[in-house]
Amino acid sequence: MSKIKLTDYVTEFLQRKGIHDFFGYQGTMIAHLVDSIEHNPNTRSHSSYNEQGAAFAACGYAQAKDACACAYATSGPGAVNLLSGVADAYFDSLPIIFITGQLNTYEYSGINGLRQQGFQEIDIVSMAKPVTKYAVQIREPQDIIRELNLAWQIANTGRKGPVLIDLPMNVQRGEVCDPVYDMEFPEEETETAVYGQKNSGNGAAFYRKAVDKADSADADVAAEDILCKLRKARRPVFMIGHGAAGSAEKNLVRIAREHHIPVITSVLARSVLSWDDPLNCGCIGGAYGHRYANMIANAKSDLLVCFGISLCTRQIGTKVHEFAKNAEIVRVDIDPYNLQREIHEGGKDEKCFCVSAEEVAEKLLADEKEIGSYGEWLSVCQRIRKELTQVDDATPERYPNRMIAYLSGQLGDTGAVAVDVGQHMVWSYQSFHNKQNQKLLFSGGHGAMGYALPAAIGAYYATGKPVACICGDGAFQMNIQELQWVKRENIPVKMIVMNNEALGMIRHLQRDYFDCVFADTSDGSGFSSCAFADVAKAYGIPSKRIQREEVEDASGEFLEQNGPGLLEIMLENGTYAYPKTCLGEPIHNQQPYIPKQIFDELMEI
């Protein structure tokens, strides 16, 4: 009988699965795990300065690598600090193993209703359950074999997502007999674990009921239906979301390229295609999507084939039943609950398949000879993109977009660019000229300010290439302490802070709906920003502050330097993000409005 210390087993297990970089913050009740990571010659621990930073670093790692990541924290406040990153991973389908330390099991009193069992004790499992696929506390060392294998499979199959394992300190130092590293579980068992957690024990039965509401869970049937509709369509579009990440998106792009099918993406799937790819018809968005993507999808196409994209109101607008009402919609999604979002009223001209995009893409690729060519339609889409881009480029208020377009050229050698949440996020997904295989990373569903800097750090360890992050002054201050992480490990991350000395997106809202009362969003009204370049210098990081009109003359040489660097760009206080859909308008008619002649011409072609 072989024996191994529990935390050595956990470290060895994850290392064998391909995880060599662990993100976290040391503490008494996680010290055994950190010691095991330190002693394993194939693993490395990277310490953040707030556990939220570690969690977001794991998110950036998982996004950039399309692989599982790991983050850890001690008990109590350390574990709670992870939760924003846990939620980010859950909503954006990122496979991450979160490990928390916990009070020794023998310190539990057994008294029901006791507010706290001991110092820094908290029921992190109950807190994490709503934003994990699976969360469990280990009470007996031998249980870790089943639970870790199960958690790994749950995180990395189906709709991927985070799991959390809570390890009491005495369990961490316990021994495991005859360790197993490749245990597999039937689908029914993982479904019961995942959906039982969400639905009070109904488990797989509840999940299966949701699946049955979709038309089929068979990839062959889905592929055949799509092929049939493609044969009849004149103006099809592939809509690709993050649920098609990996081999699915690669096969779908290959099919689209061969048959000249336009491609529209979600924000999270924004870098599926390079900026200048002739298939690239933009990013859908109910409020701030590309004009041309919104027009093509909402008003011009006769068939939308949707792979792993939720079609939530953030993407298609609040008037859901008005979206693409003249087009057929086929939806392929592994999450049956997403498919319960009814787009067309009564489900008219809408077909849903609860099956993975990967399986369907493989079937379509095998039968792609049955798909026609849509070159003439693609040319129409390219004209729409060109003319509406010219409309936007002529809008004076969009100078930050032009700035982003220029800066993207200076950041062309980066493997990944993490973008925070705010106006700069809109400017970036609208106008960053990403190259092929250069990933743009976003906090999508959770929309967490403070995401970008630690996510960029995680992306560096995932890619081994220089990285960048783009932030606003509000967002950057959320995790500004991670500048010390950058300095300590000399991480080659270029940090762009677009400083308008305001919470610009909320300020825009206040202008339109609150009579220009800029409460808590502007300097002098409850909000202010620091001198970021000076702060970076205090951390020992090269930095530079420039005015917006100096970007083209003063940024290039600074951004070309090796190693980390922070570029602070001062903008006007009253910046705005355009185009923007006004409440109640169709998403293809955004402000500032398209000149009527151009609009009418494009709607006619």
XYZ file of C-alpha atoms in Angstrom:
605
model
C 0.000 0.000 0.000
C 1.467 3.341 -1.085
C 0.842 6.506 0.924
C 1.164 10.187 0.085
C 0.446 13.394 1.968
C -2.911 14.783 0.850
C -1.605 18.148 -0.394
C 1.238 16.380 -2.223
C -1.419 14.258 -3.929
C -3.481 17.308 -4.913
C -0.407 19.035 -6.341
C 0.748 15.920 -8.191
C -2.757 15.293 -9.557
C -3.066 18.801 -10.995
C 0.487 18.765 -12.321
C -0.234 15.527 -14.194
C -3.300 17.223 -15.697
C -1.129 20.029 -17.080
C -1.372 22.675 -14.346
C 2.088 23.931 -13.392
C 1.218 27.479 -12.280
C -0.845 28.062 -9.137
C -2.209 31.476 -8.150
C -2.986 32.416 -4.582
C -2.057 34.067 -1.313
C -0.355 32.318 1.569
C -2.087 31.804 4.913
C -1.991 29.505 7.935
C -4.841 27.311 6.808
C -3.537 26.800 3.250
C 0.164 26.544 4.152
C 0.345 22.770 3.641
C -0.811 23.091 0.021
C 1.609 25.944 -0.692
C 4.449 23.883 0.812
C 3.557 20.962 -1.460
C 3.542 23.227 -4.515
C 6.955 24.554 -3.465
C 8.449 21.066 -3.108
C 7.079 19.690 -6.388
C 9.796 20.336 -9.007
C 7.172 20.755 -11.745
C 4.906 23.320 -10.076
C 5.208 26.998 -9.193
C 3.191 29.202 -6.866
C 2.578 32.832 -7.843
C 1.470 35.039 -4.986
C -0.969 37.876 -5.548
C -1.545 40.729 -3.084
C -5.265 40.141 -2.780
C -6.957 36.801 -3.333
C -9.277 38.445 -5.867
C -6.183 39.095 -7.974
C -5.267 35.405 -7.785
C -8.773 34.381 -8.868
C -8.755 36.770 -11.837
C -5.248 35.603 -12.782
C -6.610 32.064 -12.959
C -9.451 33.357 -15.171
C -6.977 35.036 -17.521
C -4.865 31.880 -17.613
C -7.872 29.691 -18.453
C -9.054 32.091 -21.163
C -5.661 32.559 -22.784
C -4.753 28.877 -22.775
C -8.197 27.317 -23.277
C -7.236 25.038 -20.397
C -7.931 24.444 -16.735
C -6.334 26.689 -14.097
C -5.991 26.636 -10.309
C -6.218 29.297 -7.596
C -6.063 28.924 -3.829
C -6.688 30.913 -0.655
C -6.648 30.484 3.065
C -9.863 30.301 5.069
C -12.273 33.061 6.062
C -11.502 36.405 4.419
C -9.035 34.818 2.014
C -11.646 32.404 0.694
C -14.295 35.125 0.473
C -11.916 37.342 -1.510
C -11.790 34.647 -4.195
C -15.521 34.760 -4.836
C -15.657 37.524 -7.447
C -13.200 35.539 -9.574
C -15.156 32.352 -8.932
C -18.289 34.075 -10.217
C -16.399 35.395 -13.246
C -15.295 31.857 -14.117
C -18.818 30.515 -13.608
C -20.580 32.986 -15.876
C -17.879 32.813 -18.575
C -17.549 28.996 -18.507
C -13.900 28.860 -17.420
C -12.616 25.566 -15.960
C -10.822 26.460 -12.726
C -10.078 24.422 -9.613
C -10.407 26.685 -6.569
C -8.910 25.325 -3.341
C -9.544 26.897 0.057
C -8.063 26.182 3.444
C -10.321 25.664 6.427
C -10.460 25.239 10.197
C -9.342 21.865 11.602
C -12.326 19.514 11.681
C -11.750 18.787 15.382
C -12.332 22.480 16.154
C -15.955 22.266 15.022
C -18.272 22.311 18.036
C -21.272 20.570 16.529
C -23.511 23.302 17.933
C -26.213 24.134 15.401
C -26.781 27.832 14.911
C -23.360 28.857 16.216
C -22.343 31.904 14.180
C -18.678 30.894 13.850
C -16.923 27.679 14.806
C -13.478 29.231 15.158
C -11.119 31.994 14.035
C -11.361 32.756 10.290
C -13.896 29.971 9.813
C -16.616 30.506 7.232
C -18.929 28.193 5.309
C -17.311 28.937 1.968
C -18.895 25.867 0.350
C -22.408 27.216 0.871
C -21.335 30.664 -0.298
C -19.701 29.266 -3.427
C -22.404 26.828 -4.525
C -24.454 29.379 -6.529
C -21.367 30.298 -8.614
C -19.676 26.925 -9.022
C -20.546 23.759 -10.848
C -19.555 21.809 -7.756
C -18.351 22.728 -4.262
C -17.430 20.331 -1.490
C -15.576 20.169 1.816
C -13.307 17.178 2.437
C -13.699 15.687 5.920
C -11.694 12.448 5.519
C -8.322 12.396 3.699
C -9.145 9.338 1.601
C -12.207 11.095 0.163
C -9.978 13.460 -1.775
C -9.305 10.794 -4.433
C -12.923 10.552 -5.521
C -13.765 14.194 -4.972
C -10.758 15.643 -6.815
C -11.211 13.304 -9.786
C -14.921 14.113 -9.853
C -14.309 17.855 -9.551
C -11.783 17.768 -12.395
C -14.205 15.968 -14.696
C -17.043 18.321 -13.794
C -14.921 21.442 -14.411
C -13.686 20.251 -17.808
C -16.732 18.601 -19.387
C -20.150 19.790 -20.502
C -20.500 23.526 -20.071
C -17.163 24.128 -18.400
C -16.841 26.085 -15.203
C -15.272 26.385 -11.751
C -15.324 23.944 -8.862
C -14.275 24.563 -5.263
C -12.686 22.131 -2.821
C -12.480 23.186 0.828
C -9.657 21.519 2.784
C -9.582 21.657 6.592
C -6.020 22.015 7.834
C -5.810 18.625 9.548
C -7.130 16.976 6.379
C -4.442 18.724 4.332
C -1.695 17.118 6.392
C -3.375 13.711 6.383
C -2.316 10.767 4.253
C -3.923 9.252 1.165
C -3.543 5.566 0.405
C -3.111 4.176 -3.113
C -3.649 7.452 -4.997
C -5.570 7.379 -8.286
C -5.027 10.083 -10.945
C -7.375 9.106 -13.772
C -10.707 8.040 -12.337
C -13.671 8.564 -14.675
C -17.348 8.911 -13.841
C -20.468 8.245 -15.940
C -22.331 11.293 -17.209
C -25.325 10.525 -15.018
C -23.150 10.781 -11.902
C -21.605 14.125 -12.844
C -25.028 15.511 -13.790
C -26.401 14.443 -10.413
C -23.505 16.158 -8.636
C -23.788 19.380 -10.624
C -27.524 19.828 -10.917
C -28.290 18.329 -7.538
C -26.239 21.183 -6.083
C -28.449 23.693 -7.888
C -31.825 22.056 -7.459
C -32.117 20.634 -3.947
C -31.197 17.087 -4.876
C -33.320 16.671 -8.006
C -30.029 16.313 -9.844
C -29.914 14.632 -13.211
C -33.674 14.318 -13.528
C -34.101 18.076 -13.336
C -31.299 18.581 -15.880
C -32.686 15.959 -18.246
C -36.095 17.678 -18.166
C -34.408 20.872 -19.334
C -32.558 18.984 -22.080
C -35.775 17.405 -23.300
C -37.248 20.860 -23.907
C -34.712 21.275 -26.699
C -35.538 19.559 -29.982
C -32.662 17.101 -29.931
C -29.425 16.252 -28.173
C -28.087 14.480 -31.252
C -25.256 16.069 -33.253
C -26.232 14.250 -36.459
C -29.772 15.605 -36.339
C -28.530 19.132 -35.613
C -25.998 19.038 -38.433
C -28.563 17.730 -40.904
C -31.049 20.450 -39.945
C -28.387 23.139 -40.380
C -27.326 21.735 -43.757
C -30.954 21.660 -44.914
C -31.468 25.284 -43.913
C -28.165 26.379 -45.467
C -29.234 24.845 -48.787
C -32.355 27.044 -48.774
C -30.789 30.226 -47.386
C -29.507 33.139 -49.444
C -27.984 35.169 -46.602
C -26.719 32.913 -43.797
C -24.531 34.048 -40.914
C -22.523 31.996 -38.434
C -22.855 33.519 -34.952
C -20.099 32.233 -32.667
C -19.922 32.604 -28.901
C -17.512 31.497 -26.198
C -19.409 28.205 -25.952
C -17.721 27.245 -29.222
C -14.193 27.943 -27.936
C -11.459 25.550 -29.016
C -11.784 23.101 -31.884
C -15.406 24.074 -32.602
C -14.588 27.660 -33.526
C -11.615 26.530 -35.627
C -13.777 24.109 -37.640
C -16.584 26.642 -37.999
C -14.168 29.275 -39.314
C -12.739 26.717 -41.737
C -16.238 25.982 -43.076
C -17.111 29.681 -43.246
C -13.926 30.457 -45.158
C -14.474 27.692 -47.678
C -18.077 28.744 -48.364
C -17.842 32.529 -47.839
C -20.196 32.634 -44.867
C -20.044 35.854 -42.794
C -19.140 35.440 -39.119
C -20.464 37.527 -36.205
C -19.258 36.912 -32.651
C -20.085 37.662 -29.051
C -17.755 39.900 -27.030
C -16.065 36.903 -25.403
C -15.459 35.332 -28.812
C -14.269 38.643 -30.292
C -10.814 37.284 -31.241
C -12.055 34.207 -33.112
C -11.079 36.123 -36.253
C -8.407 38.750 -36.785
C -9.648 42.301 -37.197
C -8.961 42.393 -40.937
C -10.274 38.925 -41.780
C -12.689 39.215 -44.731
C -15.181 36.986 -42.892
C -15.212 39.249 -39.826
C -18.575 40.987 -39.618
C -18.140 42.260 -36.106
C -19.386 41.785 -32.609
C -23.104 41.708 -31.778
C -24.304 44.008 -29.007
C -27.703 45.254 -27.937
C -26.274 48.592 -26.808
C -22.691 48.968 -28.050
C -22.165 46.295 -30.708
C -20.634 47.057 -34.066
C -23.153 48.886 -36.266
C -22.489 46.529 -39.129
C -22.824 43.368 -36.989
C -26.139 44.580 -35.594
C -27.469 45.523 -39.037
C -26.364 42.286 -40.697
C -27.751 40.033 -37.950
C -30.887 41.953 -37.088
C -32.051 43.266 -40.443
C -30.235 41.653 -43.378
C -29.688 37.941 -42.774
C -32.261 35.247 -43.515
C -30.560 32.531 -41.422
C -28.596 32.818 -38.189
C -26.765 29.645 -37.215
C -25.748 30.217 -33.583
C -23.052 28.182 -31.848
C -22.484 28.534 -28.118
C -23.841 32.078 -27.931
C -26.496 32.904 -25.346
C -28.451 35.569 -27.287
C -29.110 37.348 -23.994
C -30.500 40.883 -23.904
C -26.972 42.280 -23.634
C -26.385 40.864 -27.108
C -29.688 41.276 -28.924
C -31.437 44.090 -27.050
C -34.275 44.203 -24.573
C -36.985 43.770 -27.222
C -36.049 40.136 -27.615
C -38.903 39.127 -29.947
C -37.932 41.896 -32.355
C -34.482 40.419 -32.973
C -33.893 39.048 -36.491
C -37.621 38.634 -36.996
C -37.173 38.050 -40.739
C -34.581 35.293 -40.274
C -34.662 31.665 -39.265
C -32.587 30.916 -36.168
C -30.817 27.652 -35.373
C -29.234 27.440 -31.926
C -26.623 24.925 -30.830
C -25.774 25.087 -27.132
C -24.692 22.526 -24.558
C -26.542 24.388 -21.789
C -30.238 23.461 -21.908
C -31.197 26.426 -19.742
C -29.796 28.872 -22.284
C -32.021 27.302 -24.916
C -35.084 28.132 -22.859
C -34.539 31.780 -23.798
C -37.197 32.129 -26.502
C -36.056 34.597 -29.171
C -38.896 34.592 -31.669
C -42.318 34.823 -30.107
C -43.790 31.362 -29.817
C -40.533 29.865 -31.099
C -41.505 30.652 -34.694
C -38.724 29.886 -37.212
C -36.444 28.919 -34.333
C -34.822 25.512 -33.732
C -32.751 24.577 -30.665
C -30.335 21.677 -30.205
C -28.884 20.797 -26.818
C -25.558 19.422 -27.991
C -21.982 20.644 -27.967
C -20.871 23.019 -30.702
C -17.748 20.892 -31.069
C -19.718 17.789 -32.075
C -21.923 19.656 -34.539
C -18.967 21.492 -36.098
C -17.238 18.149 -36.698
C -20.340 16.772 -38.433
C -20.686 19.882 -40.587
C -17.040 19.719 -41.572
C -17.452 16.109 -42.670
C -20.442 17.050 -44.875
C -19.367 20.520 -45.991
C -19.545 19.546 -49.672
C -23.312 19.919 -49.287
C -22.927 23.600 -48.415
C -23.095 26.155 -51.225
C -21.068 29.321 -51.643
C -22.290 32.722 -50.496
C -19.680 35.013 -51.998
C -22.195 37.576 -53.260
C -23.799 37.839 -49.809
C -20.393 38.151 -48.145
C -19.626 41.057 -50.478
C -22.829 42.773 -49.310
C -21.727 42.326 -45.696
C -18.277 43.701 -46.473
C -19.842 46.778 -48.058
C -22.032 47.289 -44.981
C -18.984 47.007 -42.743
C -16.954 49.445 -44.835
C -19.628 52.128 -45.102
C -20.734 51.986 -41.466
C -17.139 52.021 -40.289
C -16.656 55.210 -42.277
C -19.722 56.680 -40.565
C -18.281 55.883 -37.135
C -14.781 57.040 -37.999
C -16.220 60.459 -38.839
C -17.803 60.813 -35.369
C -15.646 63.265 -33.340
C -16.677 61.796 -29.973
C -15.118 58.478 -30.965
C -11.543 59.709 -30.655
C -10.847 57.054 -27.966
C -11.689 54.373 -30.543
C -9.152 55.821 -32.958
C -6.654 55.864 -30.101
C -7.302 52.173 -29.380
C -6.877 51.330 -33.064
C -3.485 53.059 -33.073
C -2.335 51.470 -29.811
C -3.291 48.007 -31.067
C -0.554 48.396 -33.664
C 1.947 49.138 -30.893
C 0.823 46.010 -29.008
C 0.911 43.690 -31.986
C 3.496 41.331 -30.493
C 1.470 40.560 -27.386
C -0.003 37.090 -26.995
C -3.081 38.346 -25.168
C -4.679 41.653 -24.212
C -6.916 41.719 -21.143
C -9.530 44.465 -21.134
C -11.259 45.751 -18.013
C -14.870 46.897 -17.604
C -16.108 50.360 -18.520
C -16.104 52.622 -21.563
C -12.620 51.416 -22.474
C -14.055 47.905 -22.824
C -16.480 49.171 -25.473
C -13.768 51.139 -27.262
C -11.538 48.057 -27.218
C -13.925 45.436 -28.526
C -15.139 47.901 -31.139
C -11.739 49.071 -32.366
C -8.758 46.954 -31.238
C -7.104 45.616 -34.398
C -6.219 42.156 -33.118
C -3.957 39.933 -35.169
C -4.577 36.267 -35.859
C -4.101 34.175 -32.689
C -3.870 37.323 -30.534
C -6.496 36.865 -27.846
C -8.651 39.597 -26.368
C -9.766 38.696 -22.839
C -12.874 40.143 -21.187
C -14.900 39.689 -18.033
C -18.147 38.946 -19.837
C -21.153 37.902 -17.788
C -19.838 39.048 -14.407
C -18.454 42.323 -15.785
C -15.972 42.750 -12.941
C -13.958 45.940 -12.642
C -10.411 45.111 -11.536
C -10.247 42.051 -13.793
C -7.733 43.113 -16.441
C -4.399 43.535 -14.643
C -4.435 40.167 -12.825
C -5.997 38.477 -15.881
C -3.112 39.751 -18.001
C -0.674 38.346 -15.444
C -2.371 34.954 -15.673
C -2.343 35.150 -19.470
C 1.419 35.702 -19.396
C 1.955 32.421 -17.527
C -0.429 30.697 -19.938
C 1.228 31.917 -23.148
C 4.816 32.699 -22.179
C 4.539 35.819 -24.336
C 4.405 39.531 -23.526
C 0.873 40.642 -22.673
C -1.056 43.863 -22.199
C -4.045 45.196 -20.342
C -6.330 48.123 -21.139
C -8.073 49.773 -18.190
C -9.953 52.855 -17.138
C -8.972 54.862 -14.094
C -11.871 53.478 -12.063
C -11.193 49.847 -12.955
C -7.426 49.967 -12.513
C -7.705 51.117 -8.908
C -9.711 48.003 -8.022
C -6.610 45.763 -8.045
C -3.795 48.301 -8.270
C -1.842 46.397 -5.590
C -0.973 43.735 -8.176
C 1.612 46.180 -9.557
C 3.885 44.662 -6.915
C 3.314 41.218 -8.461
C 4.299 42.663 -11.839
C 7.455 44.180 -10.349
C 8.405 41.164 -8.248
C 8.307 38.705 -11.155
C 9.262 41.254 -13.847
C 6.213 40.335 -15.911
C 6.313 41.817 -19.435
C 2.874 43.423 -19.299
C 2.128 46.770 -20.910
C -0.561 48.536 -18.922
C -2.649 51.179 -20.693
C -4.678 53.317 -18.284
C -7.172 55.571 -20.052
C -7.781 58.250 -17.443
C -10.813 60.465 -17.899
C -10.925 61.116 -14.142
C -14.450 59.725 -14.036
C -16.534 56.582 -14.063
C -17.332 57.366 -17.663
C -20.017 54.840 -18.499
C -22.115 55.739 -15.452
C -21.440 59.422 -16.087
C -22.939 58.950 -19.576
C -25.997 57.339 -17.974
C -26.295 60.225 -15.521
C -26.120 62.737 -18.352
C -29.019 61.059 -20.160
C -31.252 60.016 -17.260
C -30.275 61.956 -14.099
C -30.165 65.572 -15.304
C -26.353 65.678 -15.328
C -26.094 65.088 -11.586
C -22.797 63.194 -11.614
C -23.008 61.686 -8.142
C -19.932 59.606 -7.221
C -18.630 59.491 -10.788
C -16.641 62.697 -11.342
C -13.898 64.684 -9.666
C -15.523 66.946 -7.082
C -18.678 64.819 -6.953
C -17.541 61.922 -4.809
C -14.937 60.363 -7.124
C -11.302 61.078 -7.935
C -8.346 59.308 -9.536
C -4.697 59.124 -8.580
C -1.642 59.884 -10.724
C -1.169 56.353 -12.039
C 2.226 56.987 -13.614
C 3.541 58.172 -10.249
C 2.067 55.169 -8.472
C 3.741 52.802 -10.947
C 7.072 54.558 -10.378
C 6.644 54.043 -6.638
C 6.398 50.324 -7.351
C 9.569 50.544 -9.459
C 7.803 50.098 -12.789
C 8.656 52.330 -15.792
C 5.762 54.655 -16.531
C 4.724 57.645 -18.576
C 1.806 60.077 -18.552
C 0.729 61.686 -21.820
C -2.173 63.745 -23.113
C -4.561 62.255 -25.644
C -3.212 64.332 -28.519
C 0.292 62.970 -27.838
C -0.532 59.288 -28.286
C 0.800 58.828 -31.800
C 3.981 60.796 -31.143
C 4.810 59.692 -27.611
C 3.551 56.132 -27.047
C 5.446 54.056 -29.599
C 8.963 54.180 -28.168
C 7.694 53.616 -24.623
C 5.597 50.574 -25.561
C 8.457 49.029 -27.535
C 10.622 48.706 -24.423
C 11.089 45.243 -22.944
C 9.579 44.358 -19.591
C 6.658 45.921 -17.748
C 5.471 49.466 -18.306
C 2.470 51.656 -17.530
C 1.210 54.259 -19.988
C -1.324 56.690 -18.558
C -3.335 58.586 -21.166
C -5.286 61.634 -20.043
C -8.690 61.997 -21.730
C -11.442 64.558 -21.515
C -13.672 64.202 -18.483
C -16.807 63.863 -20.605
C -15.944 60.903 -22.814
C -18.652 58.734 -24.339
C -18.986 55.351 -26.013
C -20.655 55.275 -29.413
C -22.487 53.962 -31.316
C -25.114 53.276 -28.690
C -28.640 51.948 -29.060
C -31.182 54.324 -27.575
C -33.802 52.655 -25.376
C -36.629 51.339 -27.537
C -34.775 51.598 -30.874
C -33.905 48.554 -33.024
C -30.284 47.560 -32.406
C -29.257 48.287 -36.014
C -30.221 51.969 -35.717
C -27.803 53.349 -33.136
C -26.846 56.868 -32.065
C -25.450 59.000 -33.533
C -27.800 57.986 -36.308
C -26.597 56.871 -39.713
C -27.225 59.478 -42.436
C -30.621 58.595 -43.914
C -29.358 58.158 -47.467
C -26.708 55.650 -46.389
C -29.105 53.847 -44.076
C -31.763 53.487 -46.800
C -29.226 52.293 -49.380
C -27.804 49.634 -47.080
C -31.236 48.418 -46.059
C -32.146 47.982 -49.713
C -29.134 45.971 -50.910
